[in-house]
Amino acid sequence: MQGNRLYEGQKLALKYFMVAIVLFGAQLLFGLVAAIQFLYPNFLFNILDFSIARILHINALVVWLLYAMIGAVYWLLPDEAGIEVVGVKLGNLAFYILTAAVAVVVLVYLFIQIGPGKESTIWFITEGREYIEAPRWADIGIVAVVLVFLYNVYATVMKGKHTGILVVLMADLIALAGLYLAGMFYTDNIAVDQYWWWWVVHLWVEATWEVYVAAVGGYILIKTLNANRKVVEMWLWIEVAMMFGSGILGLGHHYFWIGTPEYWWEIGALFSALEPVPLVGLFVHVLYDWGKERGKGNNIKNTPAFAWLTVETFGNFLGAGVWGFMHTLPQINLYTHGTQWPAAHGHLAFFGAYVAILIGAIYLAIQGKAGLKEMRMTKASWWAITLITVGVLIMSVSLTISAYVQTMVERGQYGGTWEGYFIAQANQWFVQGMGWRLFSGLAVVVGYGFLVYDLLTIDKKQPAEVREGAVAAA
Amino acid sequence: MENRPSVWSSNRFWRRSATWVTGVASVLLVFLTFDSMGQMKMGTAADIKNKVDKRIPSPLVINYKIDYKLNKTRGHEIPIIGGMDANGYSKYEEKEKFFGKDNWSEKEAKALIHKGKLTIQAKNCMDCHTLLGNGAYYAPDLTKAWLDPTWETLASAYGGKEYAIAKFLENPPAMAMHERKMPNLGITKEEAKAVVAYLKFMSAIDTNGFPRNFGKIKGAVDARK
Amino acid sequence: MIEPCHDVVCSFWSLLNEGPMTLTIILHTLIVLPMVWIYFDEKKKMERGDIPNE
Ligand code: HEM
Ligand code: HEM
Ligand SMILES: [Fe+2]
C-alpha cells in the first residue's frame, strides 16, 4: 500500500465487506425470530414460520462469511503479490451479479417460502437441505461467480509474487469451490443425499475453511505484529498438514448413523478426535508471536484486528476443538446426535473460527483505507468485541445445558419419541436455556450495533498522535 | 541454534509433509466413498425376494410390517422387515396393508418414494425436524416417526396408521398436540401419501442403532407394544 | 479379542476393522510413517547443502 492509495482489488474487497456486514445483521435478526419462537411458538406462526427464519439465519451466515472470505482475499492478494489484481473489472461485474442473485434468493425465501413436491421447486424455490437450501439456478450462478474469483486469484499470483500464504490459499480455494459441487444433485436415497451433503458442510468448515483461516491469520499476524514471514509460513504448512490430515477423514463423525457402514465409527472417532490439535497449535503460535513482539517493545499496528484475531484463536479452540470433541465419539454421539448439542457447538465454532477473524480482516481493511500506520481500539470497538464474544459464549453454554436435558430425558429416558421430545422441551432447565439464549442473543445484537458504528467511525476517532503519523506517511 | 539449521524448522519439510498427508487422506476418502456408495445403494425387489439385508432397503418395504428390535449379535437395534427370525434378523414375510393394499409394484413404490422425497425437500421439513438425526431441533426426529408409539394409539381412529399420518400432514394444526404447532404447509392428498411412504421407508433404513431404545419409555417398558 | 465380522456387508474395510482400533492404527500409520522418510530425505539434502535458498 502506498500511503492512501488502494489497489482496485482492495476497493472491490471493501464492497464485499460492506455486503457481508449487512448480511451479518440479517442473520442476527432472523436468529432472534427463531429464538423467540422456541419460547412463544405463536410468534409469526404461519407468516414467518421457524423453518423460514432458520433458513434465513443460517444461509445469511454462510453467505456473509463467504463474502467476507472473498473480500479478505481481494484485500491481501494485491498486497502479497505486489501487483494489481488481474481481471478486476470482471471481478466487479461478478460482485454485482452475485449480490443481485443473493437478493433474489432472499426474496424468494421470504415471500414464496415453499413449493409443491416437484423438481421445479428444487430448481427455483428451495432445495430444502440445511445450509445449502439455495435453489439449483442459484447454485449454478454461484459456481460461475466463483470461477471468476478463482481466475482473478490464479492469474494475479501467476503474474506477481508467489508467497507461501498465496500458494496455500490457491490450493485451498480450488478445493473449497470444488466441494460445493458435491451438494448440487438430487437423489431419492436420503442416506446418499446426506453423505454428500456432509462433504460440503464438514469438508468446508473443518478442512478448507480452517486452512483458509490459518492462511489469513498468518497474514494478519504479519500486518499487525510484523511477525517473521518465514516462521509464519512454516506454521502455516504445519497447520495444513494437521488440519487436512485429521479433518478429511474426520468427516467420518457424520457417518455414524445415516445408513453408512460400521467402519466409519472408528475412522470418524479417531480422526476427528485429533482435529483439535492444530487448533491448539494456532492458539499457541499467536500467543508466542505476541509475547515475542511485545518483548521487543513493538506496538501492535492494529489493536482491534489483533484483538479479534485473539478471540478467533481462543474461540476456534474452544468452540470447534473442545465443544466439537465433547460429542465426537460415537458412544456419546449416539445420544447427542439430533439434539441442541450440535447447535451449542455450531454457534461457538462458527463464531470463534470464522466470524471473529473476518471481523479482524475488516478492521485491517479500514486501517488500509484510511491510510493509517497504526490503528487503536475505540470505546465502541471494546463494547462490540465484549458484547458479541460474551454473548455468543453465554448462548453456547445455555444451549449446552438445554442439550444435556434433551440427551438425558428425551433420548436416555424416553428413547427419542415424539412424546419424549416434548417432555424434554417442557423441562424447566431446557426452557431456561432457551431463555438465556434469547437474552444473550439480544446482547449480541447490541454488540453488532457498536460494531457497525465503530467500523464507520473508527478512522476518525483515532488519537492525535496516530493521525499525525498518517499525515507524515502520506 | 541460528546457524545449525534443523529439518524441524524447515519450510520445505513441512510443505512436503502437508502435501503428502493431504494427498493420501484424500485418496483414502475416495476409496472409502466407493465402498460406502456400494453398500448404500437402494435395495431392489430381488433383494427382498432373496432376503438380502440392505442398509437402504427397496421401496417395496412399504408392503411389509416394519419393526425396530435389539439384535444381540450387532449389539444394537436394527430394522426388522416382515417379521423377525430366530437370530433376530428380518424374515421379509409378514405383509402389512399400506393405503389399502400390500402389493404395491416396484414401479409404484419407487414413484411414491420419489414424490415423497421431493415433497420433504420442497417443504423444508429439515429446517424444523431432524431426519436421520440431521437438521433442525424445533420438532421431533423423523427417522423412526413411522414407528412412533403415538401413531399406534391414533391408528384405529383413522382406519390405519398411514391414514392418521396423512391426515395430520394435510392440515397439522387441526391435529395439534402441543402449543408448538406444525404449520399447514399446503401438502396435498397425493403428496401426503407419498411423504408417509417415505417415512415408512426411512424407518427401515439401517442406522446402526440410532435412535437408541426408541420408544422404550423410561428405559423399561416397550411402548411400541 | 478379534471377533468375526457382523457388519451388514463385510467389505475390505470391515475386515481391517476387526480388532480393537486396527483400522485407525493402520490408516494413521499409512499417513504418518512416510513423513519419517521425508524427514531423513530433507536431512540428507540439507547436509549435502543442496537446498535452494527460499
Ligand atoms: C470451525 C470449525 C467447526 C465448525 C464451524 C463446526 C460447526 C458445526 C456445525 C454447525 C454442526 C452442526 C451441523 C448440523 O447442522 O447438523 C457441527 C456438527 C458436528 N461437529 Fe463441528 N464444527 C467445527 C469443528 C469441529 C471439530 C474440530 C469437531 C471434533 C473434534 C467437531 C465435531 C462435530 C460433531 C461430532 C458434529 C456432529 C453432531 C451430530 O450431528 O451429531 N466439529 N459442527
Ligand atoms: C442473535 C443471536 C443469535 C440467535 C438468537 C440465534 C438463534 C438460533 C436458533 C434459534 C437456531 C436454530 C436452532 C435449532 O434448530 O434448534 C440457530 C441455528 C444456528 N445458528 Fe444461530 N443464533 C444467533 C447468532 C448466531 C451466530 C453469531 C452464529 C454464527 C456464528 C450462528 C450460527 C448458527 C448455526 C450454525 C446454526 C445451525 C445449528 C445447527 O443446526 O446445529 N447463530 N441459531
Ligand atoms: Fe464435522
PDB file of C-alpha atoms in Angstrom, chain A residues 94-277:
ATOM      1  CA  ALA A  94     -19.197 -10.831 -10.719  1.00  0.00           C
ATOM      2  CA  PHE A  95     -19.748  -8.989  -7.450  1.00  0.00           C
ATOM      3  CA  TYR A  96     -22.855  -7.229  -8.757  1.00  0.00           C
ATOM      4  CA  ILE A  97     -24.254 -10.401 -10.324  1.00  0.00           C
ATOM      5  CA  LEU A  98     -23.706 -12.357  -7.113  1.00  0.00           C
ATOM      6  CA  THR A  99     -25.290  -9.672  -4.972  1.00  0.00           C
ATOM      7  CA  ALA A 100     -28.331  -9.437  -7.245  1.00  0.00           C
ATOM      8  CA  ALA A 101     -28.688 -13.239  -7.139  1.00  0.00           C
ATOM      9  CA  VAL A 102     -28.444 -13.285  -3.348  1.00  0.00           C
ATOM     10  CA  ALA A 103     -31.149 -10.609  -3.152  1.00  0.00           C
ATOM     11  CA  VAL A 104     -33.476 -12.639  -5.378  1.00  0.00           C
ATOM     12  CA  VAL A 105     -32.896 -15.808  -3.351  1.00  0.00           C
ATOM     13  CA  VAL A 106     -33.644 -13.968  -0.111  1.00  0.00           C
ATOM     14  CA  LEU A 107     -36.861 -12.502  -1.517  1.00  0.00           C
ATOM     15  CA  VAL A 108     -37.990 -15.933  -2.681  1.00  0.00           C
ATOM     16  CA  TYR A 109     -37.218 -17.440   0.751  1.00  0.00           C
ATOM     17  CA  LEU A 110     -39.164 -14.658   2.417  1.00  0.00           C
ATOM     18  CA  PHE A 111     -42.220 -14.426   0.215  1.00  0.00           C
ATOM     19  CA  ILE A 112     -42.591 -17.735  -1.621  1.00  0.00           C
ATOM     20  CA  GLN A 113     -41.015 -19.895   1.090  1.00  0.00           C
ATOM     21  CA  ILE A 114     -42.047 -23.371  -0.131  1.00  0.00           C
ATOM     22  CA  GLY A 115     -43.311 -25.060  -3.266  1.00  0.00           C
ATOM     23  CA  PRO A 116     -45.123 -28.190  -4.401  1.00  0.00           C
ATOM     24  CA  GLY A 117     -43.295 -31.541  -4.261  1.00  0.00           C
ATOM     25  CA  LYS A 118     -41.876 -31.258  -7.772  1.00  0.00           C
ATOM     26  CA  GLU A 119     -38.488 -30.815  -9.462  1.00  0.00           C
ATOM     27  CA  SER A 120     -39.387 -27.233 -10.338  1.00  0.00           C
ATOM     28  CA  THR A 121     -39.333 -26.325  -6.626  1.00  0.00           C
ATOM     29  CA  ILE A 122     -35.790 -27.642  -6.340  1.00  0.00           C
ATOM     30  CA  TRP A 123     -34.792 -25.539  -9.335  1.00  0.00           C
ATOM     31  CA  PHE A 124     -36.478 -22.279  -8.443  1.00  0.00           C
ATOM     32  CA  ILE A 125     -37.579 -22.080  -4.785  1.00  0.00           C
ATOM     33  CA  THR A 126     -35.628 -24.241  -2.351  1.00  0.00           C
ATOM     34  CA  GLU A 127     -33.592 -27.430  -2.253  1.00  0.00           C
ATOM     35  CA  GLY A 128     -34.690 -27.997   1.336  1.00  0.00           C
ATOM     36  CA  ARG A 129     -31.295 -29.195   2.537  1.00  0.00           C
ATOM     37  CA  GLU A 130     -29.986 -27.415   5.628  1.00  0.00           C
ATOM     38  CA  TYR A 131     -27.316 -24.753   4.882  1.00  0.00           C
ATOM     39  CA  ILE A 132     -27.495 -25.276   1.118  1.00  0.00           C
ATOM     40  CA  GLU A 133     -31.189 -24.598   0.589  1.00  0.00           C
ATOM     41  CA  ALA A 134     -30.417 -22.228  -2.296  1.00  0.00           C
ATOM     42  CA  PRO A 135     -32.299 -23.373  -5.411  1.00  0.00           C
ATOM     43  CA  ARG A 136     -30.425 -25.037  -8.239  1.00  0.00           C
ATOM     44  CA  TRP A 137     -30.335 -21.973 -10.520  1.00  0.00           C
ATOM     45  CA  ALA A 138     -28.530 -20.050  -7.777  1.00  0.00           C
ATOM     46  CA  ASP A 139     -26.061 -22.914  -7.298  1.00  0.00           C
ATOM     47  CA  ILE A 140     -25.082 -22.656 -10.920  1.00  0.00           C
ATOM     48  CA  GLY A 141     -24.783 -18.876 -10.676  1.00  0.00           C
ATOM     49  CA  ILE A 142     -22.596 -19.199  -7.584  1.00  0.00           C
ATOM     50  CA  VAL A 143     -20.300 -21.621  -9.389  1.00  0.00           C
ATOM     51  CA  ALA A 144     -19.927 -19.171 -12.294  1.00  0.00           C
ATOM     52  CA  VAL A 145     -19.086 -16.268  -9.977  1.00  0.00           C
ATOM     53  CA  VAL A 146     -16.615 -18.362  -8.024  1.00  0.00           C
ATOM     54  CA  LEU A 147     -14.884 -19.350 -11.247  1.00  0.00           C
ATOM     55  CA  VAL A 148     -14.314 -15.649 -11.980  1.00  0.00           C
ATOM     56  CA  PHE A 149     -12.910 -15.204  -8.479  1.00  0.00           C
ATOM     57  CA  LEU A 150     -10.582 -18.168  -8.880  1.00  0.00           C
ATOM     58  CA  TYR A 151      -9.432 -16.832 -12.243  1.00  0.00           C
ATOM     59  CA  ASN A 152      -8.595 -13.476 -10.634  1.00  0.00           C
ATOM     60  CA  VAL A 153      -6.614 -15.133  -7.865  1.00  0.00           C
ATOM     61  CA  TYR A 154      -4.707 -17.542 -10.083  1.00  0.00           C
ATOM     62  CA  ALA A 155      -3.912 -15.004 -12.797  1.00  0.00           C
ATOM     63  CA  THR A 156      -2.701 -12.472 -10.238  1.00  0.00           C
ATOM     64  CA  VAL A 157      -0.449 -14.891  -8.392  1.00  0.00           C
ATOM     65  CA  MET A 158       0.988 -16.264 -11.655  1.00  0.00           C
ATOM     66  CA  LYS A 159       1.967 -12.737 -12.649  1.00  0.00           C
ATOM     67  CA  GLY A 160       3.109 -11.484  -9.244  1.00  0.00           C
ATOM     68  CA  LYS A 161       4.978 -12.864  -6.238  1.00  0.00           C
ATOM     69  CA  HIS A 162       4.227 -16.432  -5.085  1.00  0.00           C
ATOM     70  CA  THR A 163       4.297 -16.122  -1.305  1.00  0.00           C
ATOM     71  CA  GLY A 164       3.642 -19.204   0.825  1.00  0.00           C
ATOM     72  CA  ILE A 165       0.375 -17.674   2.027  1.00  0.00           C
ATOM     73  CA  LEU A 166      -0.809 -17.252  -1.557  1.00  0.00           C
ATOM     74  CA  VAL A 167       0.216 -20.760  -2.574  1.00  0.00           C
ATOM     75  CA  VAL A 168      -1.749 -22.266   0.321  1.00  0.00           C
ATOM     76  CA  LEU A 169      -4.742 -20.077  -0.492  1.00  0.00           C
ATOM     77  CA  MET A 170      -4.716 -21.051  -4.159  1.00  0.00           C
ATOM     78  CA  ALA A 171      -4.759 -24.749  -3.392  1.00  0.00           C
ATOM     79  CA  ASP A 172      -7.336 -24.289  -0.659  1.00  0.00           C
ATOM     80  CA  LEU A 173      -9.758 -22.130  -2.630  1.00  0.00           C
ATOM     81  CA  ILE A 174      -9.947 -24.567  -5.509  1.00  0.00           C
ATOM     82  CA  ALA A 175     -10.807 -27.379  -3.088  1.00  0.00           C
ATOM     83  CA  LEU A 176     -13.350 -25.171  -1.359  1.00  0.00           C
ATOM     84  CA  ALA A 177     -15.064 -24.325  -4.628  1.00  0.00           C
ATOM     85  CA  GLY A 178     -14.907 -27.893  -5.937  1.00  0.00           C
ATOM     86  CA  LEU A 179     -16.587 -29.264  -2.810  1.00  0.00           C
ATOM     87  CA  TYR A 180     -19.675 -27.157  -3.475  1.00  0.00           C
ATOM     88  CA  LEU A 181     -20.399 -29.370  -6.473  1.00  0.00           C
ATOM     89  CA  ALA A 182     -20.904 -32.322  -4.120  1.00  0.00           C
ATOM     90  CA  GLY A 183     -24.049 -30.648  -2.777  1.00  0.00           C
ATOM     91  CA  MET A 184     -25.672 -29.893  -6.100  1.00  0.00           C
ATOM     92  CA  PHE A 185     -27.500 -33.040  -7.112  1.00  0.00           C
ATOM     93  CA  TYR A 186     -30.779 -34.672  -6.179  1.00  0.00           C
ATOM     94  CA  THR A 187     -31.331 -38.282  -5.108  1.00  0.00           C
ATOM     95  CA  ASP A 188     -34.277 -40.236  -3.675  1.00  0.00           C
ATOM     96  CA  ASN A 189     -31.855 -42.035  -1.374  1.00  0.00           C
ATOM     97  CA  ILE A 190     -31.712 -39.876   1.756  1.00  0.00           C
ATOM     98  CA  ALA A 191     -28.650 -41.657   3.106  1.00  0.00           C
ATOM     99  CA  VAL A 192     -26.649 -40.968  -0.052  1.00  0.00           C
ATOM    100  CA  ASP A 193     -28.078 -37.453  -0.056  1.00  0.00           C
ATOM    101  CA  GLN A 194     -26.739 -36.748   3.439  1.00  0.00           C
ATOM    102  CA  TYR A 195     -23.451 -38.485   2.697  1.00  0.00           C
ATOM    103  CA  TRP A 196     -22.638 -35.932   0.014  1.00  0.00           C
ATOM    104  CA  TRP A 197     -24.287 -33.074   1.889  1.00  0.00           C
ATOM    105  CA  TRP A 198     -21.672 -33.523   4.600  1.00  0.00           C
ATOM    106  CA  TRP A 199     -18.904 -33.258   2.007  1.00  0.00           C
ATOM    107  CA  VAL A 200     -19.938 -29.659   1.602  1.00  0.00           C
ATOM    108  CA  VAL A 201     -20.731 -28.869   5.230  1.00  0.00           C
ATOM    109  CA  HIS A 202     -17.952 -30.724   7.039  1.00  0.00           C
ATOM    110  CA  LEU A 203     -15.194 -30.503   4.439  1.00  0.00           C
ATOM    111  CA  TRP A 204     -15.835 -26.792   4.292  1.00  0.00           C
ATOM    112  CA  VAL A 205     -15.823 -25.895   7.968  1.00  0.00           C
ATOM    113  CA  GLU A 206     -13.414 -28.498   9.256  1.00  0.00           C
ATOM    114  CA  ALA A 207     -10.928 -28.617   6.399  1.00  0.00           C
ATOM    115  CA  THR A 208     -10.878 -25.944   3.693  1.00  0.00           C
ATOM    116  CA  TRP A 209     -12.221 -23.047   5.767  1.00  0.00           C
ATOM    117  CA  GLU A 210      -9.857 -23.865   8.632  1.00  0.00           C
ATOM    118  CA  VAL A 211      -6.889 -23.799   6.277  1.00  0.00           C
ATOM    119  CA  TYR A 212      -8.177 -20.536   4.822  1.00  0.00           C
ATOM    120  CA  VAL A 213      -8.251 -19.102   8.336  1.00  0.00           C
ATOM    121  CA  ALA A 214      -4.738 -20.296   9.046  1.00  0.00           C
ATOM    122  CA  ALA A 215      -3.501 -18.518   5.902  1.00  0.00           C
ATOM    123  CA  VAL A 216      -5.378 -15.260   6.519  1.00  0.00           C
ATOM    124  CA  GLY A 217      -4.450 -15.429  10.210  1.00  0.00           C
ATOM    125  CA  GLY A 218      -0.803 -15.608   9.139  1.00  0.00           C
ATOM    126  CA  TYR A 219      -1.279 -12.500   7.013  1.00  0.00           C
ATOM    127  CA  ILE A 220      -2.902 -10.626   9.911  1.00  0.00           C
ATOM    128  CA  LEU A 221      -0.001 -11.596  12.181  1.00  0.00           C
ATOM    129  CA  ILE A 222       2.480 -10.201   9.684  1.00  0.00           C
ATOM    130  CA  LYS A 223       0.464  -6.999   9.335  1.00  0.00           C
ATOM    131  CA  THR A 224      -0.323  -6.350  12.973  1.00  0.00           C
ATOM    132  CA  LEU A 225       2.804  -7.674  14.684  1.00  0.00           C
ATOM    133  CA  ASN A 226       5.413  -7.603  11.948  1.00  0.00           C
ATOM    134  CA  ALA A 227       5.744 -11.321  12.604  1.00  0.00           C
ATOM    135  CA  ASN A 228       8.577 -13.080  10.791  1.00  0.00           C
ATOM    136  CA  ARG A 229       7.189 -14.296   7.454  1.00  0.00           C
ATOM    137  CA  LYS A 230       9.346 -17.411   7.364  1.00  0.00           C
ATOM    138  CA  VAL A 231       8.141 -18.564  10.763  1.00  0.00           C
ATOM    139  CA  VAL A 232       4.525 -17.748   9.903  1.00  0.00           C
ATOM    140  CA  GLU A 233       4.734 -19.759   6.717  1.00  0.00           C
ATOM    141  CA  MET A 234       6.343 -22.726   8.441  1.00  0.00           C
ATOM    142  CA  TRP A 235       3.488 -22.778  10.935  1.00  0.00           C
ATOM    143  CA  LEU A 236       1.069 -22.478   8.081  1.00  0.00           C
ATOM    144  CA  TRP A 237       2.360 -25.660   6.476  1.00  0.00           C
ATOM    145  CA  ILE A 238       2.251 -27.472   9.822  1.00  0.00           C
ATOM    146  CA  GLU A 239      -1.355 -26.351  10.205  1.00  0.00           C
ATOM    147  CA  VAL A 240      -2.221 -27.553   6.714  1.00  0.00           C
ATOM    148  CA  ALA A 241      -0.698 -30.955   7.412  1.00  0.00           C
ATOM    149  CA  MET A 242      -2.546 -31.380  10.688  1.00  0.00           C
ATOM    150  CA  MET A 243      -5.874 -29.928   9.590  1.00  0.00           C
ATOM    151  CA  PHE A 244      -6.183 -31.857   6.380  1.00  0.00           C
ATOM    152  CA  GLY A 245      -4.629 -34.931   7.993  1.00  0.00           C
ATOM    153  CA  SER A 246      -7.314 -35.077  10.671  1.00  0.00           C
ATOM    154  CA  GLY A 247     -10.186 -33.141   9.078  1.00  0.00           C
ATOM    155  CA  ILE A 248     -10.575 -35.010   5.793  1.00  0.00           C
ATOM    156  CA  LEU A 249     -11.173 -38.423   7.357  1.00  0.00           C
ATOM    157  CA  GLY A 250     -12.703 -36.753  10.433  1.00  0.00           C
ATOM    158  CA  LEU A 251     -15.681 -36.477   8.092  1.00  0.00           C
ATOM    159  CA  GLY A 252     -16.470 -39.919   9.461  1.00  0.00           C
ATOM    160  CA  HIS A 253     -18.005 -38.411  12.619  1.00  0.00           C
ATOM    161  CA  HIS A 254     -21.072 -37.591  10.495  1.00  0.00           C
ATOM    162  CA  TYR A 255     -21.288 -41.121   9.135  1.00  0.00           C
ATOM    163  CA  PHE A 256     -22.193 -42.927  12.339  1.00  0.00           C
ATOM    164  CA  TRP A 257     -25.985 -43.111  11.946  1.00  0.00           C
ATOM    165  CA  ILE A 258     -27.122 -42.207   8.452  1.00  0.00           C
ATOM    166  CA  GLY A 259     -27.185 -45.631   6.838  1.00  0.00           C
ATOM    167  CA  THR A 260     -23.403 -45.747   6.399  1.00  0.00           C
ATOM    168  CA  PRO A 261     -21.160 -48.772   7.073  1.00  0.00           C
ATOM    169  CA  GLU A 262     -19.947 -49.567  10.592  1.00  0.00           C
ATOM    170  CA  TYR A 263     -16.264 -48.888   9.938  1.00  0.00           C
ATOM    171  CA  TRP A 264     -16.963 -45.152   9.968  1.00  0.00           C
ATOM    172  CA  TRP A 265     -17.405 -45.365  13.754  1.00  0.00           C
ATOM    173  CA  GLU A 266     -13.733 -45.968  14.206  1.00  0.00           C
ATOM    174  CA  ILE A 267     -12.464 -43.702  11.443  1.00  0.00           C
ATOM    175  CA  GLY A 268     -14.747 -40.845  12.445  1.00  0.00           C
ATOM    176  CA  ALA A 269     -13.996 -41.156  16.141  1.00  0.00           C
ATOM    177  CA  LEU A 270     -10.231 -41.215  15.987  1.00  0.00           C
ATOM    178  CA  PHE A 271      -9.511 -38.847  13.139  1.00  0.00           C
ATOM    179  CA  SER A 272     -11.908 -36.213  14.388  1.00  0.00           C
ATOM    180  CA  ALA A 273     -10.550 -36.595  17.924  1.00  0.00           C
ATOM    181  CA  LEU A 274      -7.264 -35.262  16.529  1.00  0.00           C
ATOM    182  CA  GLU A 275      -8.900 -32.234  14.896  1.00  0.00           C
ATOM    183  CA  PRO A 276      -8.442 -30.032  17.987  1.00  0.00           C
ATOM    184  CA  VAL A 277      -4.643 -30.472  17.873  1.00  0.00           C
TER     185      VAL A 277
END
